[in-house]
Structure formats: C-alpha cells, structure tokens
Amino acid sequence: MPFAHTPIALAPLLCTDFVNFILRHHTSPTTLIICSSREAFLQEIQACIDYTHPRDPSTDSSNEPSFDASHAALHPLLVPTIHLIAKSRSVNLAFTPTLPHLRAYLATCISSPGSPSTASTFAKPGSQYPMLAVWGLATLHRSTAEHSAQGLSRSLGAAVETAKLNGQRLVLAESTALSGEVEYESVDSVGNPWKEQVPLLSGSVRFGGEDRTWAGKTVEVETVVRRWCRFVTVGDEG
C-alpha cells in the first residue's frame, strides 16, 4: 500500500473537528463508524459546539440537544451549504455501540472483489481519498474484558483488513477531554486516550482501591496502535 494511504491515527480532537476533517478530505467510497449510539454521539457533538461556541443561557429553554439558529450562525457544521450537504450524503454512516457490533460490522462491510467502489481508489490525486474512519475504537474497549493489547490488536487487525479490501484509508480518532472534564482513568494530564495503560492480555484483573492498577505488565494504547497506524495531527496527515 502506498505511504500516502497507510492507516493513520489522529491526535485526540473534538468530534466536531473530526467530522470537519472527514468532510474536507474524503471521497467516495467512505465509511464513518461511530463507536457509540446515535444519541450519545449527538450529545457529544452538542457538547463540543457549546464548548467552542457558547450560547446565551437566556435562550436555552431545554437540556435536550438543540441545533438552533443561533448556533447555526456560528458553527460551520450547522450551516446547510450545498457543499456540506453534498459531501455528507456521500458518507456511509454506521453506529456500533458495542464491541460485538463493531467487529460484526467490519466483517460485513467488505465490498465484493472487482466492484466499482474499489476500482482505482488509490489512484485519486490530491488530499481527498476514500476512508474507513473510526471514531472511538479504543474508548469502546474500556468497559469490556478485551480492554487490552490483545483485544485492541484484534479489532485493529479487522479494521486494517477491511479498509485494505475496500480500497480505503483507515483513519482512527479519539475524543479529547473538554476543559474541566475528567473522562478517563490512567490517562495523562491532557486527557489523551492514546496514553492509557492497558494489560497485554484480555481478561486481566485490576487490584487496589481508588488508584487501581492492572495486575501484570501493561503497555500504552499508542504503542499497540503504532503497530498498525502512523500517528499524525490534523493538517499533517498526507
């Protein structure tokens, strides 16, 4: 696979920035997998928009996600331009709220050999390319028995293989913690999910009180992901 289409993992970012990245750089066929429920992802988008474009509290009459006109005037994702509509319609969107959902989807979304969607996809010039973009893959493992290097490698291997067979570039991304939020255990001070320590094998146990640690040897999630992907920041993903 050419270097320009090797799998990449983005530095942690807001989900709104990730969606903007997809819309700027993707071309068909692109699949976006969200490792959560639709409702949870919409709430995350709303939280990011509220964080980057705070609204007047006097106009907020509900706790439900409400993409209102005041936000639309500020945030580019909420302005229904022809470009935004056209680009978003060409993305195949899937929600996989559990690890079995994710792996089942990866196993079934492979295009048939020789289909038009896979023909000459790596020959496309410029900064736009077909993607298999996955949001929150590492985080999805946290509440499972496969929160380990072994479990992550199994999922990453499936994602890499699916992207290769479909003629897509695998793009992984994780959420950065908003200011004042504490979302992850055993993560560095900036809330970077890639820096989380995980055990080598699935089914490992933790011991201790509030500062629980894994029994046995651990490794950073980033170290596991680097076996498959090149880490980049947005703007340096060529």
C-alpha positions as a Python dict, from the first residue, in 0.01 Angstrom:
ca = {
    (1, 'M'): (0, 0, 0),
    (2, 'P'): (145, 343, -91),
    (3, 'F'): (273, 552, 201),
    (4, 'A'): (8, 818, 135),
    (5, 'H'): (-261, 558, 209),
    (6, 'T'): (-113, 385, 511),
    (7, 'P'): (-351, 375, 811),
    (8, 'I'): (-332, 681, 1033),
    (9, 'A'): (-435, 766, 1388),
    (10, 'L'): (-512, 1130, 1461),
    (11, 'A'): (-408, 1311, 1776),
    (12, 'P'): (-710, 1344, 2012),
    (13, 'L'): (-953, 1611, 1895),
    (14, 'L'): (-1309, 1732, 1932),
    (15, 'C'): (-1569, 1527, 1748),
    (16, 'T'): (-1675, 1837, 1554),
    (17, 'D'): (-1317, 1879, 1431),
    (18, 'F'): (-1312, 1514, 1331),
    (19, 'V'): (-1632, 1550, 1128),
    (20, 'N'): (-1485, 1857, 959),
    (21, 'F'): (-1172, 1657, 877),
    (22, 'I'): (-1380, 1381, 716),
    (23, 'L'): (-1583, 1628, 510),
    (24, 'R'): (-1270, 1810, 390),
    (25, 'H'): (-1063, 1508, 292),
    (26, 'H'): (-1290, 1220, 199),
    (27, 'T'): (-1405, 1099, -137),
    (28, 'S'): (-1638, 811, -215),
    (29, 'P'): (-1644, 533, -108),
    (30, 'T'): (-1607, 649, 255),
    (31, 'T'): (-1748, 480, 564),
    (32, 'L'): (-1765, 655, 902),
    (33, 'I'): (-1807, 424, 1202),
    (34, 'I'): (-1911, 587, 1530),
    (35, 'C'): (-1835, 360, 1827),
    (36, 'S'): (-2137, 473, 2030),
    (37, 'S'): (-2510, 509, 1997),
    (38, 'R'): (-2656, 779, 1772),
    (39, 'E'): (-2798, 960, 2076),
    (40, 'A'): (-2465, 963, 2260),
    (41, 'F'): (-2282, 1094, 1954),
    (42, 'L'): (-2534, 1376, 1902),
    (43, 'Q'): (-2490, 1473, 2267),
    (44, 'E'): (-2113, 1476, 2220),
    (45, 'I'): (-2145, 1698, 1914),
    (46, 'Q'): (-2374, 1933, 2108),
    (47, 'A'): (-2124, 1949, 2397),
    (48, 'C'): (-1841, 2037, 2158),
    (49, 'I'): (-2047, 2307, 1988),
    (50, 'D'): (-2147, 2452, 2325),
    (51, 'Y'): (-1780, 2446, 2429),
    (52, 'T'): (-1643, 2619, 2119),
    (53, 'H'): (-1945, 2844, 2051),
    (54, 'P'): (-2118, 2917, 2385),
    (55, 'R'): (-2473, 3042, 2354),
    (56, 'D'): (-2664, 3290, 2563),
    (57, 'P'): (-2806, 3100, 2865),
    (58, 'S'): (-3120, 3312, 2849),
    (59, 'T'): (-3213, 3147, 2518),
    (60, 'D'): (-3164, 2791, 2645),
    (61, 'S'): (-3501, 2651, 2747),
    (62, 'S'): (-3421, 2279, 2728),
    (63, 'N'): (-3149, 2033, 2823),
    (64, 'E'): (-3208, 1833, 2506),
    (65, 'P'): (-2964, 1869, 2214),
    (66, 'S'): (-3098, 2160, 2009),
    (67, 'F'): (-2911, 2271, 1700),
    (68, 'D'): (-3078, 2610, 1687),
    (69, 'A'): (-3037, 2908, 1455),
    (70, 'S'): (-2809, 3095, 1696),
    (71, 'H'): (-2560, 2808, 1674),
    (72, 'A'): (-2608, 2771, 1302),
    (73, 'A'): (-2488, 3126, 1255),
    (74, 'L'): (-2166, 3039, 1436),
    (75, 'H'): (-2064, 2680, 1375),
    (76, 'P'): (-1985, 2573, 1016),
    (77, 'L'): (-2127, 2222, 1063),
    (78, 'L'): (-2471, 2369, 1120),
    (79, 'V'): (-2478, 2585, 809),
    (80, 'P'): (-2657, 2377, 539),
    (81, 'T'): (-2441, 2478, 246),
    (82, 'I'): (-2463, 2286, -83),
    (83, 'H'): (-2104, 2167, -32),
    (84, 'L'): (-2177, 2034, 317),
    (85, 'I'): (-2494, 1856, 209),
    (86, 'A'): (-2328, 1700, -96),
    (87, 'K'): (-2023, 1581, 97),
    (88, 'S'): (-2222, 1444, 390),
    (89, 'R'): (-2455, 1245, 164),
    (90, 'S'): (-2160, 1057, 17),
    (91, 'V'): (-2053, 919, 356),
    (92, 'N'): (-2184, 580, 467),
    (93, 'L'): (-2254, 627, 840),
    (94, 'A'): (-2275, 343, 1093),
    (95, 'F'): (-2319, 338, 1472),
    (96, 'T'): (-2164, 48, 1665),
    (97, 'P'): (-2239, 97, 2037),
    (98, 'T'): (-2070, -228, 2149),
    (99, 'L'): (-1756, -418, 2057),
    (100, 'P'): (-1950, -711, 1903),
    (101, 'H'): (-2140, -457, 1689),
    (102, 'L'): (-1812, -306, 1568),
    (103, 'R'): (-1649, -636, 1477),
    (104, 'A'): (-1962, -768, 1310),
    (105, 'Y'): (-1990, -452, 1101),
    (106, 'L'): (-1623, -467, 997),
    (107, 'A'): (-1672, -828, 890),
    (108, 'T'): (-1975, -750, 675),
    (109, 'C'): (-1898, -413, 513),
    (110, 'I'): (-1638, -552, 272),
    (111, 'S'): (-1707, -472, -94),
    (112, 'S'): (-1712, -761, -339),
    (113, 'P'): (-1384, -804, -533),
    (114, 'G'): (-1371, -604, -853),
    (115, 'S'): (-1671, -389, -763),
    (116, 'P'): (-1678, -30, -895),
    (117, 'S'): (-1633, 109, -542),
    (118, 'T'): (-1288, -47, -510),
    (119, 'A'): (-1154, 22, -857),
    (120, 'S'): (-855, 261, -882),
    (121, 'T'): (-928, 424, -546),
    (122, 'F'): (-558, 462, -464),
    (123, 'A'): (-501, 649, -791),
    (124, 'K'): (-705, 951, -683),
    (125, 'P'): (-483, 1262, -667),
    (126, 'G'): (-472, 1537, -408),
    (127, 'S'): (-569, 1536, -41),
    (128, 'Q'): (-905, 1361, -85),
    (129, 'Y'): (-926, 985, -55),
    (130, 'P'): (-1172, 707, 34),
    (131, 'M'): (-1175, 644, 408),
    (132, 'L'): (-1274, 389, 664),
    (133, 'A'): (-1289, 634, 955),
    (134, 'V'): (-1350, 502, 1306),
    (135, 'W'): (-1434, 732, 1595),
    (136, 'G'): (-1373, 596, 1948),
    (137, 'L'): (-1239, 247, 1878),
    (138, 'A'): (-1001, 249, 2176),
    (139, 'T'): (-1261, 400, 2410),
    (140, 'L'): (-1514, 134, 2309),
    (141, 'H'): (-1287, -133, 2459),
    (142, 'R'): (-1268, 31, 2802),
    (143, 'S'): (-1576, -131, 2955),
    (144, 'T'): (-1509, -477, 2812),
    (145, 'A'): (-1299, -778, 2902),
    (146, 'E'): (-1094, -705, 2589),
    (147, 'H'): (-958, -376, 2719),
    (148, 'S'): (-605, -498, 2648),
    (149, 'A'): (-332, -502, 2386),
    (150, 'Q'): (-467, -837, 2270),
    (151, 'G'): (-824, -710, 2233),
    (152, 'L'): (-722, -385, 2065),
    (153, 'S'): (-498, -570, 1820),
    (154, 'R'): (-784, -797, 1722),
    (155, 'S'): (-1010, -501, 1642),
    (156, 'L'): (-733, -305, 1471),
    (157, 'G'): (-642, -600, 1254),
    (158, 'A'): (-1004, -634, 1142),
    (159, 'A'): (-1027, -261, 1063),
    (160, 'V'): (-700, -260, 867),
    (161, 'E'): (-805, -563, 664),
    (162, 'T'): (-1150, -419, 587),
    (163, 'A'): (-1004, -87, 475),
    (164, 'K'): (-749, -260, 253),
    (165, 'L'): (-1008, -483, 87),
    (166, 'N'): (-1238, -185, 25),
    (167, 'G'): (-962, 35, -117),
    (168, 'Q'): (-997, 282, 171),
    (169, 'R'): (-756, 456, 404),
    (170, 'L'): (-810, 365, 770),
    (171, 'V'): (-838, 675, 991),
    (172, 'L'): (-868, 634, 1369),
    (173, 'A'): (-961, 914, 1607),
    (174, 'E'): (-1039, 955, 1976),
    (175, 'S'): (-1203, 1233, 2170),
    (176, 'T'): (-1003, 1482, 2371),
    (177, 'A'): (-1144, 1577, 2709),
    (178, 'L'): (-1310, 1916, 2719),
    (179, 'S'): (-1163, 2167, 2964),
    (180, 'G'): (-1260, 2072, 3319),
    (181, 'E'): (-1371, 1719, 3229),
    (182, 'V'): (-1215, 1401, 3365),
    (183, 'E'): (-1321, 1120, 3133),
    (184, 'Y'): (-1054, 853, 3155),
    (185, 'E'): (-863, 664, 3421),
    (186, 'S'): (-487, 623, 3395),
    (187, 'V'): (-459, 889, 3126),
    (188, 'D'): (-207, 1172, 3118),
    (189, 'S'): (-288, 1527, 3231),
    (190, 'V'): (-423, 1638, 2892),
    (191, 'G'): (-679, 1357, 2874),
    (192, 'N'): (-518, 1165, 2588),
    (193, 'P'): (-685, 824, 2537),
    (194, 'W'): (-384, 701, 2338),
    (195, 'K'): (-170, 730, 2654),
    (196, 'E'): (-386, 498, 2862),
    (197, 'Q'): (-216, 190, 3004),
    (198, 'V'): (-373, -146, 2921),
    (199, 'P'): (-270, -503, 3010),
    (200, 'L'): (-119, -728, 2747),
    (201, 'L'): (-386, -997, 2762),
    (202, 'S'): (-764, -986, 2763),
    (203, 'G'): (-936, -1082, 3088),
    (204, 'S'): (-668, -928, 3312),
    (205, 'V'): (-781, -805, 3654),
    (206, 'R'): (-722, -484, 3846),
    (207, 'F'): (-641, -450, 4213),
    (208, 'G'): (-625, -172, 4468),
    (209, 'G'): (-865, 96, 4587),
    (210, 'E'): (-933, 427, 4416),
    (211, 'D'): (-598, 416, 4235),
    (212, 'R'): (-649, 71, 4088),
    (213, 'T'): (-375, -69, 3870),
    (214, 'W'): (-358, -362, 3632),
    (215, 'A'): (-203, -686, 3755),
    (216, 'G'): (98, -775, 3542),
    (217, 'K'): (272, -591, 3262),
    (218, 'T'): (96, -305, 3082),
    (219, 'V'): (151, -108, 2763),
    (220, 'E'): (24, 223, 2626),
    (221, 'V'): (-264, 210, 2382),
    (222, 'E'): (-50, 423, 2148),
    (223, 'T'): (219, 155, 2140),
    (224, 'V'): (-39, -103, 2029),
    (225, 'V'): (-186, 126, 1764),
    (226, 'R'): (158, 214, 1623),
    (227, 'R'): (193, -147, 1506),
    (228, 'W'): (-79, -69, 1253),
    (229, 'C'): (-101, 308, 1209),
    (230, 'R'): (108, 621, 1167),
    (231, 'F'): (23, 890, 1426),
    (232, 'V'): (-39, 1236, 1283),
    (233, 'T'): (-204, 1563, 1375),
    (234, 'V'): (-476, 1718, 1159),
    (235, 'G'): (-303, 1904, 877),
    (236, 'D'): (-10, 1661, 870),
    (237, 'E'): (-193, 1351, 753),
    (238, 'G'): (-61, 1325, 396),
}
